[in-house]
mmCIF file of N, CA and C in Angstrom:
data_model
loop_
_atom_site.group_PDB
_atom_site.id
_atom_site.type_symbol
_atom_site.label_atom_id
_atom_site.label_comp_id
_atom_site.label_asym_id
_atom_site.label_seq_id
_atom_site.Cartn_x
_atom_site.Cartn_y
_atom_site.Cartn_z
ATOM 1 N N UNK A 1 -50.220 40.777 -42.714
ATOM 2 C CA UNK A 1 -51.583 40.545 -43.153
ATOM 3 C C UNK A 1 -52.544 41.398 -42.348
ATOM 4 N N UNK A 2 -53.548 41.921 -43.016
ATOM 5 C CA UNK A 2 -54.541 42.713 -42.304
ATOM 6 C C UNK A 2 -55.560 41.801 -41.643
ATOM 7 N N UNK A 3 -56.363 42.418 -40.764
ATOM 8 C CA UNK A 3 -57.393 41.655 -40.054
ATOM 9 C C UNK A 3 -58.390 41.039 -41.047
ATOM 10 N N UNK A 4 -58.718 41.750 -42.117
ATOM 11 C CA UNK A 4 -59.667 41.255 -43.105
ATOM 12 C C UNK A 4 -59.121 40.034 -43.843
ATOM 13 N N UNK A 5 -57.827 40.019 -44.129
ATOM 14 C CA UNK A 5 -57.236 38.891 -44.831
ATOM 15 C C UNK A 5 -57.188 37.645 -43.945
ATOM 16 N N UNK A 6 -57.081 37.842 -42.650
ATOM 17 C CA UNK A 6 -56.983 36.724 -41.729
ATOM 18 C C UNK A 6 -58.346 36.168 -41.347
ATOM 19 N N UNK A 7 -59.383 36.962 -41.480
ATOM 20 C CA UNK A 7 -60.717 36.539 -41.070
ATOM 21 C C UNK A 7 -61.286 35.555 -42.087
ATOM 22 N N UNK A 8 -61.717 34.397 -41.607
ATOM 23 C CA UNK A 8 -62.276 33.372 -42.483
ATOM 24 C C UNK A 8 -63.800 33.477 -42.438
ATOM 25 N N UNK A 9 -64.370 34.168 -43.422
ATOM 26 C CA UNK A 9 -65.813 34.413 -43.442
ATOM 27 C C UNK A 9 -66.604 33.112 -43.568
ATOM 28 N N UNK A 10 -66.100 32.162 -44.337
ATOM 29 C CA UNK A 10 -66.831 30.901 -44.512
ATOM 30 C C UNK A 10 -66.912 30.123 -43.203
ATOM 31 N N UNK A 11 -65.814 30.080 -42.483
ATOM 32 C CA UNK A 11 -65.802 29.404 -41.188
ATOM 33 C C UNK A 11 -66.757 30.101 -40.213
ATOM 34 N N UNK A 12 -66.728 31.428 -40.209
ATOM 35 C CA UNK A 12 -67.618 32.190 -39.336
ATOM 36 C C UNK A 12 -69.083 31.926 -39.703
ATOM 37 N N UNK A 13 -69.380 31.940 -41.001
ATOM 38 C CA UNK A 13 -70.757 31.703 -41.443
ATOM 39 C C UNK A 13 -71.218 30.292 -41.064
ATOM 40 N N UNK A 14 -70.341 29.319 -41.188
ATOM 41 C CA UNK A 14 -70.675 27.950 -40.765
ATOM 42 C C UNK A 14 -71.021 27.913 -39.275
ATOM 43 N N UNK A 15 -70.264 28.651 -38.467
ATOM 44 C CA UNK A 15 -70.533 28.705 -37.028
ATOM 45 C C UNK A 15 -71.862 29.394 -36.747
ATOM 46 N N UNK A 16 -72.174 30.432 -37.506
ATOM 47 C CA UNK A 16 -73.456 31.128 -37.343
ATOM 48 C C UNK A 16 -74.608 30.178 -37.658
ATOM 49 N N UNK A 17 -74.486 29.415 -38.737
ATOM 50 C CA UNK A 17 -75.548 28.472 -39.106
ATOM 51 C C UNK A 17 -75.710 27.378 -38.053
ATOM 52 N N UNK A 18 -74.601 26.918 -37.484
ATOM 53 C CA UNK A 18 -74.689 25.938 -36.394
ATOM 54 C C UNK A 18 -75.376 26.562 -35.176
ATOM 55 N N UNK A 19 -75.055 27.811 -34.903
ATOM 56 C CA UNK A 19 -75.692 28.508 -33.775
ATOM 57 C C UNK A 19 -77.192 28.619 -33.999
ATOM 58 N N UNK A 20 -77.604 28.952 -35.213
ATOM 59 C CA UNK A 20 -79.034 29.033 -35.533
ATOM 60 C C UNK A 20 -79.701 27.692 -35.275
ATOM 61 N N UNK A 21 -79.090 26.612 -35.750
ATOM 62 C CA UNK A 21 -79.659 25.269 -35.544
ATOM 63 C C UNK A 21 -79.799 24.944 -34.056
ATOM 64 N N UNK A 22 -78.765 25.245 -33.286
ATOM 65 C CA UNK A 22 -78.793 24.944 -31.852
ATOM 66 C C UNK A 22 -79.847 25.804 -31.144
ATOM 67 N N UNK A 23 -79.914 27.073 -31.491
ATOM 68 C CA UNK A 23 -80.907 27.972 -30.876
ATOM 69 C C UNK A 23 -82.318 27.488 -31.176
ATOM 70 N N UNK A 24 -82.590 27.180 -32.436
ATOM 71 C CA UNK A 24 -83.929 26.715 -32.801
ATOM 72 C C UNK A 24 -84.258 25.383 -32.141
ATOM 73 N N UNK A 25 -83.274 24.503 -32.069
ATOM 74 C CA UNK A 25 -83.478 23.220 -31.405
ATOM 75 C C UNK A 25 -83.781 23.428 -29.916
ATOM 76 N N UNK A 26 -82.985 24.269 -29.277
ATOM 77 C CA UNK A 26 -83.158 24.483 -27.836
ATOM 78 C C UNK A 26 -84.503 25.126 -27.515
ATOM 79 N N UNK A 27 -85.017 25.935 -28.420
ATOM 80 C CA UNK A 27 -86.313 26.559 -28.187
ATOM 81 C C UNK A 27 -87.464 25.566 -28.279
ATOM 82 N N UNK A 28 -87.234 24.434 -28.911
ATOM 83 C CA UNK A 28 -88.278 23.424 -29.040
ATOM 84 C C UNK A 28 -88.216 22.341 -27.975
ATOM 85 N N UNK A 29 -87.261 22.450 -27.070
ATOM 86 C CA UNK A 29 -87.158 21.479 -25.984
ATOM 87 C C UNK A 29 -88.264 21.719 -24.958
ATOM 88 N N UNK A 30 -88.695 20.663 -24.284
ATOM 89 C CA UNK A 30 -89.685 20.841 -23.209
ATOM 90 C C UNK A 30 -89.133 21.780 -22.133
ATOM 91 N N UNK A 31 -90.010 22.523 -21.475
ATOM 92 C CA UNK A 31 -89.546 23.510 -20.490
ATOM 93 C C UNK A 31 -88.792 22.932 -19.304
ATOM 94 N N UNK A 32 -88.961 21.649 -19.028
ATOM 95 C CA UNK A 32 -88.274 21.060 -17.879
ATOM 96 C C UNK A 32 -86.842 20.625 -18.189
ATOM 97 N N UNK A 33 -86.428 20.745 -19.437
ATOM 98 C CA UNK A 33 -85.054 20.392 -19.813
ATOM 99 C C UNK A 33 -84.208 21.666 -19.787
ATOM 100 N N UNK A 34 -83.111 21.658 -19.017
ATOM 101 C CA UNK A 34 -82.272 22.857 -18.950
ATOM 102 C C UNK A 34 -81.619 23.163 -20.298
ATOM 103 N N UNK A 35 -81.507 24.447 -20.597
ATOM 104 C CA UNK A 35 -80.927 24.887 -21.861
ATOM 105 C C UNK A 35 -79.610 25.599 -21.556
ATOM 106 N N UNK A 36 -78.624 25.358 -22.389
ATOM 107 C CA UNK A 36 -77.316 25.995 -22.202
ATOM 108 C C UNK A 36 -77.459 27.513 -22.242
ATOM 109 N N UNK A 37 -76.725 28.186 -21.409
ATOM 110 C CA UNK A 37 -76.787 29.646 -21.311
ATOM 111 C C UNK A 37 -76.534 30.320 -22.655
ATOM 112 N N UNK A 38 -75.538 29.851 -23.377
ATOM 113 C CA UNK A 38 -75.167 30.505 -24.636
ATOM 114 C C UNK A 38 -76.278 30.442 -25.669
ATOM 115 N N UNK A 39 -77.079 29.387 -25.660
ATOM 116 C CA UNK A 39 -78.144 29.290 -26.648
ATOM 117 C C UNK A 39 -79.432 29.911 -26.153
ATOM 118 N N UNK A 40 -79.625 29.930 -24.845
ATOM 119 C CA UNK A 40 -80.834 30.498 -24.279
ATOM 120 C C UNK A 40 -80.744 32.022 -24.241
ATOM 121 N N UNK A 41 -79.550 32.536 -24.211
ATOM 122 C CA UNK A 41 -79.363 33.977 -24.150
ATOM 123 C C UNK A 41 -79.681 34.511 -22.765
ATOM 124 N N UNK A 42 -79.426 35.753 -22.567
ATOM 125 C CA UNK A 42 -79.796 36.405 -21.329
ATOM 126 C C UNK A 42 -80.407 37.745 -21.682
ATOM 127 N N UNK A 43 -80.898 38.433 -20.703
ATOM 128 C CA UNK A 43 -81.576 39.705 -20.964
ATOM 129 C C UNK A 43 -80.650 40.722 -21.630
ATOM 130 N N UNK A 44 -79.378 40.766 -21.206
ATOM 131 C CA UNK A 44 -78.438 41.718 -21.797
ATOM 132 C C UNK A 44 -78.220 41.408 -23.276
ATOM 133 N N UNK A 45 -78.052 40.129 -23.612
ATOM 134 C CA UNK A 45 -77.854 39.738 -25.015
ATOM 135 C C UNK A 45 -79.081 40.061 -25.849
ATOM 136 N N UNK A 46 -80.251 39.740 -25.320
ATOM 137 C CA UNK A 46 -81.486 40.028 -26.053
ATOM 138 C C UNK A 46 -81.645 41.526 -26.266
ATOM 139 N N UNK A 47 -81.295 42.286 -25.262
ATOM 140 C CA UNK A 47 -81.385 43.743 -25.375
ATOM 141 C C UNK A 47 -80.402 44.254 -26.432
ATOM 142 N N UNK A 48 -79.192 43.685 -26.460
ATOM 143 C CA UNK A 48 -78.201 44.075 -27.473
ATOM 144 C C UNK A 48 -78.724 43.818 -28.884
ATOM 145 N N UNK A 49 -79.372 42.670 -29.070
ATOM 146 C CA UNK A 49 -79.900 42.312 -30.385
ATOM 147 C C UNK A 49 -81.043 43.241 -30.773
ATOM 148 N N UNK A 50 -81.944 43.502 -29.831
ATOM 149 C CA UNK A 50 -83.049 44.418 -30.115
ATOM 150 C C UNK A 50 -82.530 45.809 -30.448
ATOM 151 N N UNK A 51 -81.518 46.272 -29.705
ATOM 152 C CA UNK A 51 -80.932 47.583 -29.969
ATOM 153 C C UNK A 51 -80.258 47.608 -31.343
ATOM 154 N N UNK A 52 -79.558 46.530 -31.686
ATOM 155 C CA UNK A 52 -78.895 46.468 -32.994
ATOM 156 C C UNK A 52 -79.915 46.562 -34.122
ATOM 157 N N UNK A 53 -81.048 45.891 -33.960
ATOM 158 C CA UNK A 53 -82.070 45.899 -35.013
ATOM 159 C C UNK A 53 -82.806 47.226 -35.125
ATOM 160 N N UNK A 54 -82.682 48.074 -34.129
ATOM 161 C CA UNK A 54 -83.303 49.402 -34.180
ATOM 162 C C UNK A 54 -82.411 50.424 -34.879
ATOM 163 N N UNK A 55 -81.134 50.110 -34.994
ATOM 164 C CA UNK A 55 -80.185 51.057 -35.580
ATOM 165 C C UNK A 55 -80.404 51.195 -37.088
ATOM 166 N N UNK A 56 -80.459 52.428 -37.535
ATOM 167 C CA UNK A 56 -80.653 52.676 -38.968
ATOM 168 C C UNK A 56 -79.482 52.152 -39.790
ATOM 169 N N UNK A 57 -78.260 52.240 -39.242
ATOM 170 C CA UNK A 57 -77.111 51.759 -40.005
ATOM 171 C C UNK A 57 -77.145 50.243 -40.167
ATOM 172 N N UNK A 58 -77.697 49.528 -39.185
ATOM 173 C CA UNK A 58 -77.839 48.073 -39.320
ATOM 174 C C UNK A 58 -78.897 47.762 -40.383
ATOM 175 N N UNK A 59 -80.034 48.449 -40.312
ATOM 176 C CA UNK A 59 -81.103 48.223 -41.293
ATOM 177 C C UNK A 59 -80.644 48.573 -42.707
ATOM 178 N N UNK A 60 -79.841 49.627 -42.809
ATOM 179 C CA UNK A 60 -79.310 50.039 -44.117
ATOM 180 C C UNK A 60 -78.476 48.924 -44.745
ATOM 181 N N UNK A 61 -77.830 48.130 -43.891
ATOM 182 C CA UNK A 61 -76.980 47.038 -44.370
ATOM 183 C C UNK A 61 -77.781 45.764 -44.626
ATOM 184 N N UNK A 62 -78.693 45.416 -43.708
ATOM 185 C CA UNK A 62 -79.357 44.111 -43.825
ATOM 186 C C UNK A 62 -80.633 44.115 -44.663
ATOM 187 N N UNK A 63 -81.396 45.193 -44.626
ATOM 188 C CA UNK A 63 -82.696 45.173 -45.320
ATOM 189 C C UNK A 63 -82.593 44.946 -46.832
ATOM 190 N N UNK A 64 -81.631 45.557 -47.519
ATOM 191 C CA UNK A 64 -81.537 45.269 -48.960
ATOM 192 C C UNK A 64 -81.301 43.791 -49.279
ATOM 193 N N UNK A 65 -80.523 43.088 -48.450
ATOM 194 C CA UNK A 65 -80.256 41.675 -48.727
ATOM 195 C C UNK A 65 -81.387 40.771 -48.263
ATOM 196 N N UNK A 66 -82.258 41.298 -47.418
ATOM 197 C CA UNK A 66 -83.379 40.496 -46.915
ATOM 198 C C UNK A 66 -84.603 40.554 -47.820
ATOM 199 N N UNK A 67 -84.619 41.486 -48.761
ATOM 200 C CA UNK A 67 -85.798 41.689 -49.616
ATOM 201 C C UNK A 67 -86.232 40.447 -50.384
ATOM 202 N N UNK A 68 -85.295 39.679 -50.839
ATOM 203 C CA UNK A 68 -85.637 38.594 -51.764
ATOM 204 C C UNK A 68 -85.479 37.194 -51.173
ATOM 205 N N UNK A 69 -85.489 37.076 -49.851
ATOM 206 C CA UNK A 69 -85.326 35.744 -49.260
ATOM 207 C C UNK A 69 -86.534 35.381 -48.411
ATOM 208 N N UNK A 70 -86.633 34.097 -48.108
ATOM 209 C CA UNK A 70 -87.725 33.629 -47.257
ATOM 210 C C UNK A 70 -87.435 33.963 -45.799
ATOM 211 N N UNK A 71 -88.463 33.917 -45.009
ATOM 212 C CA UNK A 71 -88.370 34.293 -43.602
ATOM 213 C C UNK A 71 -87.937 33.115 -42.734
ATOM 214 N N UNK A 72 -86.876 32.433 -43.137
ATOM 215 C CA UNK A 72 -86.325 31.317 -42.372
ATOM 216 C C UNK A 72 -84.980 31.743 -41.803
ATOM 217 N N UNK A 73 -84.745 31.374 -40.553
ATOM 218 C CA UNK A 73 -83.548 31.827 -39.849
ATOM 219 C C UNK A 73 -82.252 31.484 -40.588
ATOM 220 N N UNK A 74 -82.163 30.287 -41.155
ATOM 221 C CA UNK A 74 -80.915 29.920 -41.846
ATOM 222 C C UNK A 74 -80.717 30.757 -43.104
ATOM 223 N N UNK A 75 -81.785 31.032 -43.833
ATOM 224 C CA UNK A 75 -81.674 31.890 -45.022
ATOM 225 C C UNK A 75 -81.284 33.313 -44.628
ATOM 226 N N UNK A 76 -81.866 33.773 -43.544
ATOM 227 C CA UNK A 76 -81.547 35.117 -43.050
ATOM 228 C C UNK A 76 -80.081 35.180 -42.625
ATOM 229 N N UNK A 77 -79.626 34.163 -41.897
ATOM 230 C CA UNK A 77 -78.227 34.124 -41.463
ATOM 231 C C UNK A 77 -77.273 34.131 -42.660
ATOM 232 N N UNK A 78 -77.596 33.341 -43.677
ATOM 233 C CA UNK A 78 -76.756 33.311 -44.881
ATOM 234 C C UNK A 78 -76.704 34.662 -45.573
ATOM 235 N N UNK A 79 -77.800 35.392 -45.530
ATOM 236 C CA UNK A 79 -77.861 36.689 -46.216
ATOM 237 C C UNK A 79 -77.169 37.796 -45.439
ATOM 238 N N UNK A 80 -77.398 37.840 -44.124
ATOM 239 C CA UNK A 80 -76.883 38.984 -43.357
ATOM 240 C C UNK A 80 -75.446 38.834 -42.888
ATOM 241 N N UNK A 81 -74.980 37.612 -42.704
ATOM 242 C CA UNK A 81 -73.641 37.417 -42.145
ATOM 243 C C UNK A 81 -72.544 38.085 -42.982
ATOM 244 N N UNK A 82 -72.472 37.829 -44.292
ATOM 245 C CA UNK A 82 -71.367 38.449 -45.049
ATOM 246 C C UNK A 82 -71.392 39.976 -45.033
ATOM 247 N N UNK A 83 -72.578 40.567 -45.148
ATOM 248 C CA UNK A 83 -72.632 42.030 -45.203
ATOM 249 C C UNK A 83 -72.355 42.657 -43.840
ATOM 250 N N UNK A 84 -72.827 42.024 -42.774
ATOM 251 C CA UNK A 84 -72.548 42.561 -41.440
ATOM 252 C C UNK A 84 -71.084 42.390 -41.052
ATOM 253 N N UNK A 85 -70.515 41.233 -41.369
ATOM 254 C CA UNK A 85 -69.087 41.009 -41.073
ATOM 255 C C UNK A 85 -68.243 42.022 -41.838
ATOM 256 N N UNK A 86 -68.565 42.241 -43.091
ATOM 257 C CA UNK A 86 -67.830 43.230 -43.887
ATOM 258 C C UNK A 86 -67.883 44.615 -43.262
ATOM 259 N N UNK A 87 -69.060 45.000 -42.787
ATOM 260 C CA UNK A 87 -69.221 46.320 -42.163
ATOM 261 C C UNK A 87 -68.460 46.411 -40.840
ATOM 262 N N UNK A 88 -68.472 45.332 -40.061
ATOM 263 C CA UNK A 88 -67.737 45.321 -38.787
ATOM 264 C C UNK A 88 -66.240 45.405 -39.052
ATOM 265 N N UNK A 89 -65.745 44.602 -39.992
ATOM 266 C CA UNK A 89 -64.301 44.608 -40.287
ATOM 267 C C UNK A 89 -63.848 45.929 -40.904
ATOM 268 N N UNK A 90 -64.747 46.577 -41.641
ATOM 269 C CA UNK A 90 -64.410 47.874 -42.238
ATOM 270 C C UNK A 90 -64.490 49.003 -41.217
ATOM 271 N N UNK A 91 -65.087 48.711 -40.066
ATOM 272 C CA UNK A 91 -65.196 49.724 -39.028
ATOM 273 C C UNK A 91 -66.389 50.645 -39.181
ATOM 274 N N UNK A 92 -67.307 50.312 -40.079
ATOM 275 C CA UNK A 92 -68.484 51.153 -40.282
ATOM 276 C C UNK A 92 -69.658 50.760 -39.399
ATOM 277 N N UNK A 93 -69.531 49.638 -38.685
ATOM 278 C CA UNK A 93 -70.588 49.158 -37.814
ATOM 279 C C UNK A 93 -69.957 48.531 -36.579
ATOM 280 N N UNK A 94 -70.538 48.796 -35.426
ATOM 281 C CA UNK A 94 -70.026 48.223 -34.188
ATOM 282 C C UNK A 94 -71.094 47.316 -33.580
ATOM 283 N N UNK A 95 -70.914 46.017 -33.794
ATOM 284 C CA UNK A 95 -71.714 44.976 -33.148
ATOM 285 C C UNK A 95 -70.756 43.833 -32.828
ATOM 286 N N UNK A 96 -71.131 42.975 -31.892
ATOM 287 C CA UNK A 96 -70.227 41.860 -31.555
ATOM 288 C C UNK A 96 -69.999 40.929 -32.742
ATOM 289 N N UNK A 97 -68.746 40.631 -33.007
ATOM 290 C CA UNK A 97 -68.385 39.692 -34.069
ATOM 291 C C UNK A 97 -68.346 38.308 -33.437
ATOM 292 N N UNK A 98 -69.546 37.776 -33.187
ATOM 293 C CA UNK A 98 -69.712 36.547 -32.430
ATOM 294 C C UNK A 98 -70.784 35.696 -33.121
ATOM 295 N N UNK A 99 -70.493 34.441 -33.442
ATOM 296 C CA UNK A 99 -71.466 33.607 -34.149
ATOM 297 C C UNK A 99 -72.790 33.429 -33.407
ATOM 298 N N UNK A 100 -72.747 33.343 -32.084
ATOM 299 C CA UNK A 100 -73.989 33.203 -31.316
ATOM 300 C C UNK A 100 -74.830 34.469 -31.460
ATOM 301 N N UNK A 101 -74.182 35.633 -31.385
ATOM 302 C CA UNK A 101 -74.902 36.904 -31.563
ATOM 303 C C UNK A 101 -75.545 36.955 -32.951
ATOM 304 N N UNK A 102 -74.796 36.595 -33.978
ATOM 305 C CA UNK A 102 -75.324 36.598 -35.342
ATOM 306 C C UNK A 102 -76.451 35.577 -35.492
ATOM 307 N N UNK A 103 -76.291 34.424 -34.842
ATOM 308 C CA UNK A 103 -77.342 33.406 -34.880
ATOM 309 C C UNK A 103 -78.621 33.910 -34.255
ATOM 310 N N UNK A 104 -78.502 34.532 -33.079
ATOM 311 C CA UNK A 104 -79.682 35.095 -32.429
ATOM 312 C C UNK A 104 -80.290 36.203 -33.265
ATOM 313 N N UNK A 105 -79.465 37.004 -33.898
ATOM 314 C CA UNK A 105 -79.957 38.079 -34.757
ATOM 315 C C UNK A 105 -80.840 37.506 -35.863
ATOM 316 N N UNK A 106 -80.375 36.436 -36.494
ATOM 317 C CA UNK A 106 -81.152 35.794 -37.561
ATOM 318 C C UNK A 106 -82.461 35.215 -37.024
ATOM 319 N N UNK A 107 -82.408 34.592 -35.860
ATOM 320 C CA UNK A 107 -83.619 34.006 -35.266
ATOM 321 C C UNK A 107 -84.617 35.100 -34.900
ATOM 322 N N UNK A 108 -84.143 36.180 -34.325
ATOM 323 C CA UNK A 108 -85.034 37.288 -33.948
ATOM 324 C C UNK A 108 -85.675 37.909 -35.189
ATOM 325 N N UNK A 109 -84.907 38.069 -36.245
ATOM 326 C CA UNK A 109 -85.469 38.608 -37.492
ATOM 327 C C UNK A 109 -86.527 37.665 -38.038
ATOM 328 N N UNK A 110 -86.238 36.366 -38.028
ATOM 329 C CA UNK A 110 -87.200 35.382 -38.538
ATOM 330 C C UNK A 110 -88.487 35.407 -37.716
ATOM 331 N N UNK A 111 -88.354 35.496 -36.409
ATOM 332 C CA UNK A 111 -89.534 35.512 -35.544
ATOM 333 C C UNK A 111 -90.334 36.800 -35.704
ATOM 334 N N UNK A 112 -89.630 37.904 -35.830
ATOM 335 C CA UNK A 112 -90.309 39.197 -35.978
ATOM 336 C C UNK A 112 -90.860 39.403 -37.370
ATOM 337 N N UNK A 113 -90.245 38.735 -38.327
ATOM 338 C CA UNK A 113 -90.640 38.875 -39.725
ATOM 339 C C UNK A 113 -89.814 39.939 -40.415
ATOM 340 N N UNK A 114 -89.311 39.582 -41.581
ATOM 341 C CA UNK A 114 -88.480 40.515 -42.355
ATOM 342 C C UNK A 114 -89.259 41.785 -42.651
ATOM 343 N N UNK A 115 -90.504 41.655 -43.067
ATOM 344 C CA UNK A 115 -91.323 42.821 -43.413
ATOM 345 C C UNK A 115 -91.453 43.781 -42.225
ATOM 346 N N UNK A 116 -91.660 43.227 -41.044
ATOM 347 C CA UNK A 116 -91.811 44.065 -39.856
ATOM 348 C C UNK A 116 -90.497 44.721 -39.456
ATOM 349 N N UNK A 117 -89.408 43.962 -39.526
ATOM 350 C CA UNK A 117 -88.096 44.496 -39.135
ATOM 351 C C UNK A 117 -87.674 45.612 -40.082
ATOM 352 N N UNK A 118 -87.955 45.435 -41.360
ATOM 353 C CA UNK A 118 -87.516 46.413 -42.365
ATOM 354 C C UNK A 118 -88.631 47.391 -42.776
ATOM 355 N N UNK A 119 -89.727 47.411 -42.027
ATOM 356 C CA UNK A 119 -90.872 48.252 -42.395
ATOM 357 C C UNK A 119 -90.516 49.725 -42.488
ATOM 358 N N UNK A 120 -89.666 50.210 -41.587
ATOM 359 C CA UNK A 120 -89.340 51.627 -41.596
ATOM 360 C C UNK A 120 -88.019 51.924 -42.310
ATOM 361 N N UNK A 121 -87.532 50.958 -43.062
ATOM 362 C CA UNK A 121 -86.296 51.146 -43.814
ATOM 363 C C UNK A 121 -86.607 51.854 -45.127
ATOM 364 N N UNK A 122 -85.913 52.918 -45.404
ATOM 365 C CA UNK A 122 -86.066 53.619 -46.681
ATOM 366 C C UNK A 122 -84.921 53.236 -47.589
ATOM 367 N N UNK A 123 -85.238 52.627 -48.729
ATOM 368 C CA UNK A 123 -84.176 52.154 -49.630
ATOM 369 C C UNK A 123 -83.517 53.282 -50.365
#
């Protein structure tokens, strides 16, 4: 079996959606409550996400699917996960195949706004 046949996209997408929920929940906690490292992220992770969103090949993949959805993190995660996973498994894109990374990617896009993230994308 190939890697693509073994990869369970639905299970991965479910994990991404759970990550989005946890990230959004943790961001709404009072500042005096400690937040788990994986959901709070670190500077290196945030930098990786910002760098990924600057890449033209990433925008080429995500912007077309983002055109017709609302600017909510869960909707964004549902739209971008299948196309990004497909590109990673096909070897055309190199980003971490990690649900937390994908969850943060969706949250960052939602916060920045789809229009702003895809503003310089040429269809």
